[in-house]
């Protein structure tokens, strides 16, 4: 009998895209899961159990092995630096991490950067020899330059609508972001056949979408 795979699924907007991809891969998640508020959802019919997690916590659940695999954005993987095995680029939730400011921005002596990604931002400016003070915020990052908390921000840009509506401009694009399939290192060995089957099915669905 094959083993149940515990899957850390991100709640919110990535869930919709990830569950659509699972279905395209022939993994038939029952539709009632989509609207449910349940956090642990046993799905024996597809050999899985879903753990519905806050996206930023997915690598933590996977590193500790309470989830065998997980779906997580490259932004979170880079910020959290958890010891997980990155199996597949799912190509969904595509966006980019950027340095953003008001159009009149000029480098000053004491520079402040607000972000939800303090590790990513600190490393980026350190590598470029720029001394900045990084201020961690938890959301609505675009507010910071508008009300004078920071000169620049490091944040995700998807459609660019938030920037446009707030009169901000992208100074630099730092890196591309997509969602990834990650695995716990021990689970990947112990449940290899099951995890590899999910990975292969997803890879096939991604290829089918791209032809
Ligand atoms: C994200 C991100 C930007 C926005 C980018 O915020 O932080 O604010 O989406 O998308 P756009 O380019 O399509 O406008 P999110 O909605 O996750 O909320 P947050 O402000 O709480 O981070």
PDB file of C-alpha atoms and ligand atoms in Angstrom:
ATOM      1  CA  UNK A   1       0.000   0.000   0.000  1.00  0.00           C
ATOM      2  CA  UNK A   2       1.371   3.397  -0.874  1.00  0.00           C
ATOM      3  CA  UNK A   3       1.933   5.983   1.820  1.00  0.00           C
ATOM      4  CA  UNK A   4      -0.102   9.137   2.396  1.00  0.00           C
ATOM      5  CA  UNK A   5       1.807  12.290   1.438  1.00  0.00           C
ATOM      6  CA  UNK A   6       1.370  15.311   3.685  1.00  0.00           C
ATOM      7  CA  UNK A   7       1.244  18.447   1.546  1.00  0.00           C
ATOM      8  CA  UNK A   8       1.723  21.967   2.941  1.00  0.00           C
ATOM      9  CA  UNK A   9      -0.482  24.085   0.697  1.00  0.00           C
ATOM     10  CA  UNK A  10      -0.346  27.874   0.909  1.00  0.00           C
ATOM     11  CA  UNK A  11      -3.658  29.490   1.790  1.00  0.00           C
ATOM     12  CA  UNK A  12      -4.887  32.396  -0.308  1.00  0.00           C
ATOM     13  CA  UNK A  13      -4.183  33.302  -3.880  1.00  0.00           C
ATOM     14  CA  UNK A  14      -1.434  30.725  -4.556  1.00  0.00           C
ATOM     15  CA  UNK A  15      -3.802  27.963  -3.381  1.00  0.00           C
ATOM     16  CA  UNK A  16      -6.113  28.607  -6.333  1.00  0.00           C
ATOM     17  CA  UNK A  17      -3.283  28.377  -8.854  1.00  0.00           C
ATOM     18  CA  UNK A  18      -1.657  25.375  -7.174  1.00  0.00           C
ATOM     19  CA  UNK A  19      -4.905  23.421  -6.885  1.00  0.00           C
ATOM     20  CA  UNK A  20      -5.686  24.143 -10.554  1.00  0.00           C
ATOM     21  CA  UNK A  21      -2.272  22.745 -11.510  1.00  0.00           C
ATOM     22  CA  UNK A  22      -2.800  19.648  -9.327  1.00  0.00           C
ATOM     23  CA  UNK A  23      -6.097  19.023 -11.129  1.00  0.00           C
ATOM     24  CA  UNK A  24      -4.439  19.473 -14.523  1.00  0.00           C
ATOM     25  CA  UNK A  25      -1.916  16.872 -13.342  1.00  0.00           C
ATOM     26  CA  UNK A  26      -4.774  14.414 -12.688  1.00  0.00           C
ATOM     27  CA  UNK A  27      -4.676  14.840  -8.895  1.00  0.00           C
ATOM     28  CA  UNK A  28      -8.378  15.312  -8.267  1.00  0.00           C
ATOM     29  CA  UNK A  29      -8.698  17.527  -5.206  1.00  0.00           C
ATOM     30  CA  UNK A  30     -12.395  17.542  -4.205  1.00  0.00           C
ATOM     31  CA  UNK A  31     -13.870  20.999  -4.925  1.00  0.00           C
ATOM     32  CA  UNK A  32     -15.231  21.440  -1.388  1.00  0.00           C
ATOM     33  CA  UNK A  33     -11.630  21.737  -0.141  1.00  0.00           C
ATOM     34  CA  UNK A  34     -11.291  25.062  -1.992  1.00  0.00           C
ATOM     35  CA  UNK A  35     -13.830  26.924   0.158  1.00  0.00           C
ATOM     36  CA  UNK A  36     -13.233  25.018   3.390  1.00  0.00           C
ATOM     37  CA  UNK A  37     -11.802  26.658   6.532  1.00  0.00           C
ATOM     38  CA  UNK A  38     -10.390  23.334   7.734  1.00  0.00           C
ATOM     39  CA  UNK A  39      -6.629  23.440   8.259  1.00  0.00           C
ATOM     40  CA  UNK A  40      -5.866  19.722   8.122  1.00  0.00           C
ATOM     41  CA  UNK A  41      -7.733  17.993   5.330  1.00  0.00           C
ATOM     42  CA  UNK A  42      -7.340  14.225   4.921  1.00  0.00           C
ATOM     43  CA  UNK A  43      -7.730  13.231   1.264  1.00  0.00           C
ATOM     44  CA  UNK A  44      -7.263   9.446   1.262  1.00  0.00           C
ATOM     45  CA  UNK A  45      -8.896   9.232  -2.176  1.00  0.00           C
ATOM     46  CA  UNK A  46      -5.825  10.930  -3.688  1.00  0.00           C
ATOM     47  CA  UNK A  47      -3.296   9.555  -1.193  1.00  0.00           C
ATOM     48  CA  UNK A  48      -2.699  12.946   0.417  1.00  0.00           C
ATOM     49  CA  UNK A  49      -3.362  15.072   3.454  1.00  0.00           C
ATOM     50  CA  UNK A  50      -3.410  18.840   2.959  1.00  0.00           C
ATOM     51  CA  UNK A  51      -2.037  21.176   5.606  1.00  0.00           C
ATOM     52  CA  UNK A  52      -3.325  24.648   4.779  1.00  0.00           C
ATOM     53  CA  UNK A  53      -0.609  27.003   5.923  1.00  0.00           C
ATOM     54  CA  UNK A  54       0.276  30.652   5.748  1.00  0.00           C
ATOM     55  CA  UNK A  55       2.573  30.811   2.678  1.00  0.00           C
ATOM     56  CA  UNK A  56       5.552  32.122   4.658  1.00  0.00           C
ATOM     57  CA  UNK A  57       5.363  29.107   7.005  1.00  0.00           C
ATOM     58  CA  UNK A  58       5.347  26.394   4.312  1.00  0.00           C
ATOM     59  CA  UNK A  59       9.171  25.872   4.288  1.00  0.00           C
ATOM     60  CA  UNK A  60       9.144  25.571   8.099  1.00  0.00           C
ATOM     61  CA  UNK A  61       6.554  22.755   8.061  1.00  0.00           C
ATOM     62  CA  UNK A  62       8.499  20.996   5.315  1.00  0.00           C
ATOM     63  CA  UNK A  63      11.919  21.406   6.959  1.00  0.00           C
ATOM     64  CA  UNK A  64      10.611  19.909  10.212  1.00  0.00           C
ATOM     65  CA  UNK A  65       8.972  17.047   8.325  1.00  0.00           C
ATOM     66  CA  UNK A  66       5.413  17.642   9.536  1.00  0.00           C
ATOM     67  CA  UNK A  67       4.701  18.077   5.810  1.00  0.00           C
ATOM     68  CA  UNK A  68       6.462  15.836   3.286  1.00  0.00           C
ATOM     69  CA  UNK A  69       6.143  18.305   0.439  1.00  0.00           C
ATOM     70  CA  UNK A  70       4.944  21.862   0.014  1.00  0.00           C
ATOM     71  CA  UNK A  71       4.165  24.593  -2.475  1.00  0.00           C
ATOM     72  CA  UNK A  72       5.988  27.837  -1.836  1.00  0.00           C
ATOM     73  CA  UNK A  73       7.090  30.985  -3.640  1.00  0.00           C
ATOM     74  CA  UNK A  74      10.772  31.520  -4.473  1.00  0.00           C
ATOM     75  CA  UNK A  75      10.519  34.813  -2.523  1.00  0.00           C
ATOM     76  CA  UNK A  76       9.685  32.940   0.682  1.00  0.00           C
ATOM     77  CA  UNK A  77      12.335  30.271   0.007  1.00  0.00           C
ATOM     78  CA  UNK A  78      15.004  32.955  -0.352  1.00  0.00           C
ATOM     79  CA  UNK A  79      13.871  34.882   2.703  1.00  0.00           C
ATOM     80  CA  UNK A  80      13.488  31.883   5.005  1.00  0.00           C
ATOM     81  CA  UNK A  81      16.599  29.873   3.944  1.00  0.00           C
ATOM     82  CA  UNK A  82      15.080  26.632   5.231  1.00  0.00           C
ATOM     83  CA  UNK A  83      16.745  23.296   4.583  1.00  0.00           C
ATOM     84  CA  UNK A  84      14.310  21.842   2.048  1.00  0.00           C
ATOM     85  CA  UNK A  85      14.813  20.107  -1.249  1.00  0.00           C
ATOM     86  CA  UNK A  86      13.566  22.158  -4.215  1.00  0.00           C
ATOM     87  CA  UNK A  87      12.072  19.663  -6.660  1.00  0.00           C
ATOM     88  CA  UNK A  88      10.275  21.612  -9.343  1.00  0.00           C
ATOM     89  CA  UNK A  89       9.558  25.103 -10.660  1.00  0.00           C
ATOM     90  CA  UNK A  90       5.778  25.132 -11.045  1.00  0.00           C
ATOM     91  CA  UNK A  91       5.806  28.296 -13.161  1.00  0.00           C
ATOM     92  CA  UNK A  92       2.716  29.641 -11.375  1.00  0.00           C
ATOM     93  CA  UNK A  93       2.209  32.892  -9.433  1.00  0.00           C
ATOM     94  CA  UNK A  94       4.879  34.498 -11.597  1.00  0.00           C
ATOM     95  CA  UNK A  95       6.040  37.920 -10.470  1.00  0.00           C
ATOM     96  CA  UNK A  96       9.293  39.687  -9.579  1.00  0.00           C
ATOM     97  CA  UNK A  97      11.048  41.166  -6.594  1.00  0.00           C
ATOM     98  CA  UNK A  98      11.942  44.796  -7.174  1.00  0.00           C
ATOM     99  CA  UNK A  99      13.430  47.897  -5.639  1.00  0.00           C
ATOM    100  CA  UNK A 100      10.772  50.617  -5.738  1.00  0.00           C
ATOM    101  CA  UNK A 101      10.684  54.336  -4.937  1.00  0.00           C
ATOM    102  CA  UNK A 102       8.944  57.602  -5.696  1.00  0.00           C
ATOM    103  CA  UNK A 103      10.060  58.989  -9.102  1.00  0.00           C
ATOM    104  CA  UNK A 104      12.021  61.810  -7.408  1.00  0.00           C
ATOM    105  CA  UNK A 105      14.167  59.390  -5.369  1.00  0.00           C
ATOM    106  CA  UNK A 106      17.896  60.189  -5.167  1.00  0.00           C
ATOM    107  CA  UNK A 107      20.511  58.359  -3.087  1.00  0.00           C
ATOM    108  CA  UNK A 108      20.847  60.096   0.279  1.00  0.00           C
ATOM    109  CA  UNK A 109      23.283  59.710   3.175  1.00  0.00           C
ATOM    110  CA  UNK A 110      21.053  57.697   5.484  1.00  0.00           C
ATOM    111  CA  UNK A 111      18.940  55.376   3.382  1.00  0.00           C
ATOM    112  CA  UNK A 112      15.987  53.414   4.679  1.00  0.00           C
ATOM    113  CA  UNK A 113      14.398  50.471   2.887  1.00  0.00           C
ATOM    114  CA  UNK A 114      11.076  48.997   4.012  1.00  0.00           C
ATOM    115  CA  UNK A 115      10.190  45.411   3.133  1.00  0.00           C
ATOM    116  CA  UNK A 116       8.505  42.178   4.085  1.00  0.00           C
ATOM    117  CA  UNK A 117      11.788  40.490   3.069  1.00  0.00           C
ATOM    118  CA  UNK A 118      14.542  41.853   5.372  1.00  0.00           C
ATOM    119  CA  UNK A 119      17.031  39.042   4.663  1.00  0.00           C
ATOM    120  CA  UNK A 120      16.638  39.274   0.878  1.00  0.00           C
ATOM    121  CA  UNK A 121      16.873  43.079   0.971  1.00  0.00           C
ATOM    122  CA  UNK A 122      19.879  43.184   3.347  1.00  0.00           C
ATOM    123  CA  UNK A 123      21.814  40.703   1.234  1.00  0.00           C
ATOM    124  CA  UNK A 124      20.986  42.523  -2.001  1.00  0.00           C
ATOM    125  CA  UNK A 125      22.244  45.922  -0.790  1.00  0.00           C
ATOM    126  CA  UNK A 126      25.229  44.421   1.065  1.00  0.00           C
ATOM    127  CA  UNK A 127      26.378  42.697  -2.152  1.00  0.00           C
ATOM    128  CA  UNK A 128      26.202  46.063  -3.908  1.00  0.00           C
ATOM    129  CA  UNK A 129      28.138  47.858  -1.194  1.00  0.00           C
ATOM    130  CA  UNK A 130      25.162  50.036  -0.278  1.00  0.00           C
ATOM    131  CA  UNK A 131      24.642  50.848   3.384  1.00  0.00           C
ATOM    132  CA  UNK A 132      20.937  50.900   4.133  1.00  0.00           C
ATOM    133  CA  UNK A 133      18.742  50.559   7.189  1.00  0.00           C
ATOM    134  CA  UNK A 134      16.188  47.821   6.532  1.00  0.00           C
ATOM    135  CA  UNK A 135      12.792  48.207   8.197  1.00  0.00           C
ATOM    136  CA  UNK A 136      10.574  45.122   8.370  1.00  0.00           C
ATOM    137  CA  UNK A 137       6.882  45.617   7.597  1.00  0.00           C
ATOM    138  CA  UNK A 138       4.185  42.971   7.238  1.00  0.00           C
ATOM    139  CA  UNK A 139       2.103  44.318   4.366  1.00  0.00           C
ATOM    140  CA  UNK A 140       1.031  47.375   2.372  1.00  0.00           C
ATOM    141  CA  UNK A 141       4.744  48.038   1.892  1.00  0.00           C
ATOM    142  CA  UNK A 142       3.994  50.716  -0.724  1.00  0.00           C
ATOM    143  CA  UNK A 143       2.794  52.980   2.090  1.00  0.00           C
ATOM    144  CA  UNK A 144       6.330  53.432   3.412  1.00  0.00           C
ATOM    145  CA  UNK A 145       7.713  55.827   0.749  1.00  0.00           C
ATOM    146  CA  UNK A 146       4.364  57.620   0.468  1.00  0.00           C
ATOM    147  CA  UNK A 147       4.310  58.654   4.109  1.00  0.00           C
ATOM    148  CA  UNK A 148       8.048  59.046   4.622  1.00  0.00           C
ATOM    149  CA  UNK A 149       8.940  55.906   6.577  1.00  0.00           C
ATOM    150  CA  UNK A 150      11.475  54.784   3.963  1.00  0.00           C
ATOM    151  CA  UNK A 151      13.131  56.090   0.789  1.00  0.00           C
ATOM    152  CA  UNK A 152      12.835  52.839  -1.070  1.00  0.00           C
ATOM    153  CA  UNK A 153      11.023  49.531  -0.681  1.00  0.00           C
ATOM    154  CA  UNK A 154      11.762  45.969  -1.737  1.00  0.00           C
ATOM    155  CA  UNK A 155       8.554  44.245  -2.737  1.00  0.00           C
ATOM    156  CA  UNK A 156       6.837  41.987  -5.219  1.00  0.00           C
ATOM    157  CA  UNK A 157       5.480  43.360  -8.476  1.00  0.00           C
ATOM    158  CA  UNK A 158       2.962  41.288 -10.387  1.00  0.00           C
ATOM    159  CA  UNK A 159       0.809  43.441 -12.665  1.00  0.00           C
ATOM    160  CA  UNK A 160       2.341  46.758 -11.540  1.00  0.00           C
ATOM    161  CA  UNK A 161      -1.104  48.084 -10.636  1.00  0.00           C
ATOM    162  CA  UNK A 162      -0.202  48.827  -7.006  1.00  0.00           C
ATOM    163  CA  UNK A 163       2.807  50.867  -8.157  1.00  0.00           C
ATOM    164  CA  UNK A 164       0.830  52.792 -10.762  1.00  0.00           C
ATOM    165  CA  UNK A 165      -2.027  53.604  -8.403  1.00  0.00           C
ATOM    166  CA  UNK A 166       0.392  54.911  -5.797  1.00  0.00           C
ATOM    167  CA  UNK A 167       2.669  56.862  -8.131  1.00  0.00           C
ATOM    168  CA  UNK A 168       5.717  54.663  -7.487  1.00  0.00           C
ATOM    169  CA  UNK A 169       8.350  53.445  -9.953  1.00  0.00           C
ATOM    170  CA  UNK A 170      10.474  50.323 -10.217  1.00  0.00           C
ATOM    171  CA  UNK A 171      14.165  51.224  -9.926  1.00  0.00           C
ATOM    172  CA  UNK A 172      15.572  47.703 -10.352  1.00  0.00           C
ATOM    173  CA  UNK A 173      14.148  44.264 -10.916  1.00  0.00           C
ATOM    174  CA  UNK A 174      15.996  41.925  -8.504  1.00  0.00           C
ATOM    175  CA  UNK A 175      14.843  38.429  -9.501  1.00  0.00           C
ATOM    176  CA  UNK A 176      11.922  36.465 -10.953  1.00  0.00           C
ATOM    177  CA  UNK A 177       9.573  34.645  -8.609  1.00  0.00           C
ATOM    178  CA  UNK A 178       7.480  31.546  -9.255  1.00  0.00           C
ATOM    179  CA  UNK A 179       6.034  28.887  -6.954  1.00  0.00           C
ATOM    180  CA  UNK A 180       8.142  25.798  -6.301  1.00  0.00           C
ATOM    181  CA  UNK A 181       7.470  22.233  -5.195  1.00  0.00           C
ATOM    182  CA  UNK A 182       9.701  21.475  -2.214  1.00  0.00           C
ATOM    183  CA  UNK A 183      10.239  18.303  -0.204  1.00  0.00           C
ATOM    184  CA  UNK A 184      11.520  17.325   3.199  1.00  0.00           C
ATOM    185  CA  UNK A 185      14.877  15.605   2.684  1.00  0.00           C
ATOM    186  CA  UNK A 186      14.011  12.509   4.746  1.00  0.00           C
ATOM    187  CA  UNK A 187      10.504  12.195   3.289  1.00  0.00           C
ATOM    188  CA  UNK A 188      11.991  12.387  -0.193  1.00  0.00           C
ATOM    189  CA  UNK A 189      13.990   9.235   0.567  1.00  0.00           C
ATOM    190  CA  UNK A 190      11.332   7.392   2.615  1.00  0.00           C
ATOM    191  CA  UNK A 191       8.350   8.171   0.353  1.00  0.00           C
ATOM    192  CA  UNK A 192      10.344   8.501  -2.838  1.00  0.00           C
ATOM    193  CA  UNK A 193       7.989   6.648  -5.192  1.00  0.00           C
ATOM    194  CA  UNK A 194       4.936   8.618  -4.048  1.00  0.00           C
ATOM    195  CA  UNK A 195       6.647  12.024  -4.053  1.00  0.00           C
ATOM    196  CA  UNK A 196       8.341  11.408  -7.391  1.00  0.00           C
ATOM    197  CA  UNK A 197       4.990  10.387  -8.904  1.00  0.00           C
ATOM    198  CA  UNK A 198       3.451  13.722  -7.822  1.00  0.00           C
ATOM    199  CA  UNK A 199       6.485  15.621  -9.114  1.00  0.00           C
ATOM    200  CA  UNK A 200       6.383  13.813 -12.479  1.00  0.00           C
ATOM    201  CA  UNK A 201       2.627  14.377 -12.879  1.00  0.00           C
ATOM    202  CA  UNK A 202       3.028  18.097 -12.135  1.00  0.00           C
ATOM    203  CA  UNK A 203       6.007  18.375 -14.506  1.00  0.00           C
ATOM    204  CA  UNK A 204       3.956  16.749 -17.259  1.00  0.00           C
ATOM    205  CA  UNK A 205       1.048  19.148 -16.670  1.00  0.00           C
ATOM    206  CA  UNK A 206       3.435  22.124 -16.815  1.00  0.00           C
ATOM    207  CA  UNK A 207       4.923  20.905 -20.094  1.00  0.00           C
ATOM    208  CA  UNK A 208       1.426  20.344 -21.538  1.00  0.00           C
ATOM    209  CA  UNK A 209       0.479  23.933 -20.620  1.00  0.00           C
ATOM    210  CA  UNK A 210       3.589  25.343 -22.272  1.00  0.00           C
ATOM    211  CA  UNK A 211       3.293  23.649 -25.680  1.00  0.00           C
TER     212      UNK A 211
HETATM  213  C1  LIG B   1       1.496  42.132  -3.101  1.00  0.00           C
HETATM  214  C2  LIG B   1       2.776  42.951  -3.154  1.00  0.00           C
HETATM  215  C3  LIG B   1       2.343  44.213  -3.835  1.00  0.00           C
HETATM  216  C4  LIG B   1       1.257  43.723  -4.793  1.00  0.00           C
HETATM  217  C5  LIG B   1       1.829  43.606  -6.168  1.00  0.00           C
HETATM  218  O1  LIG B   1       0.776  42.561  -1.999  1.00  0.00           O
HETATM  219  O2  LIG B   1       3.301  43.164  -1.867  1.00  0.00           O
HETATM  220  O3  LIG B   1       1.809  45.119  -2.916  1.00  0.00           O
HETATM  221  O4  LIG B   1       0.851  42.431  -4.324  1.00  0.00           O
HETATM  222  O5  LIG B   1       0.853  43.229  -7.105  1.00  0.00           O
HETATM  223  P1  LIG B   1       0.521  44.096  -8.391  1.00  0.00           P
HETATM  224  O6  LIG B   1       1.822  44.440  -9.067  1.00  0.00           O
HETATM  225  O7  LIG B   1      -0.316  43.160  -9.248  1.00  0.00           O
HETATM  226  O8  LIG B   1      -0.236  45.309  -7.972  1.00  0.00           O
HETATM  227  P2  LIG B   1      -0.398  41.691  -1.359  1.00  0.00           P
HETATM  228  O9  LIG B   1      -1.650  41.897  -2.126  1.00  0.00           O
HETATM  229  O10 LIG B   1       0.073  40.293  -1.194  1.00  0.00           O
HETATM  230  O11 LIG B   1      -0.617  42.350   0.040  1.00  0.00           O
HETATM  231  P3  LIG B   1       0.373  42.968   1.117  1.00  0.00           P
HETATM  232  O12 LIG B   1       0.359  44.433   0.830  1.00  0.00           O
HETATM  233  O13 LIG B   1      -0.245  42.629   2.409  1.00  0.00           O
HETATM  234  O14 LIG B   1       1.735  42.361   0.943  1.00  0.00           O
END
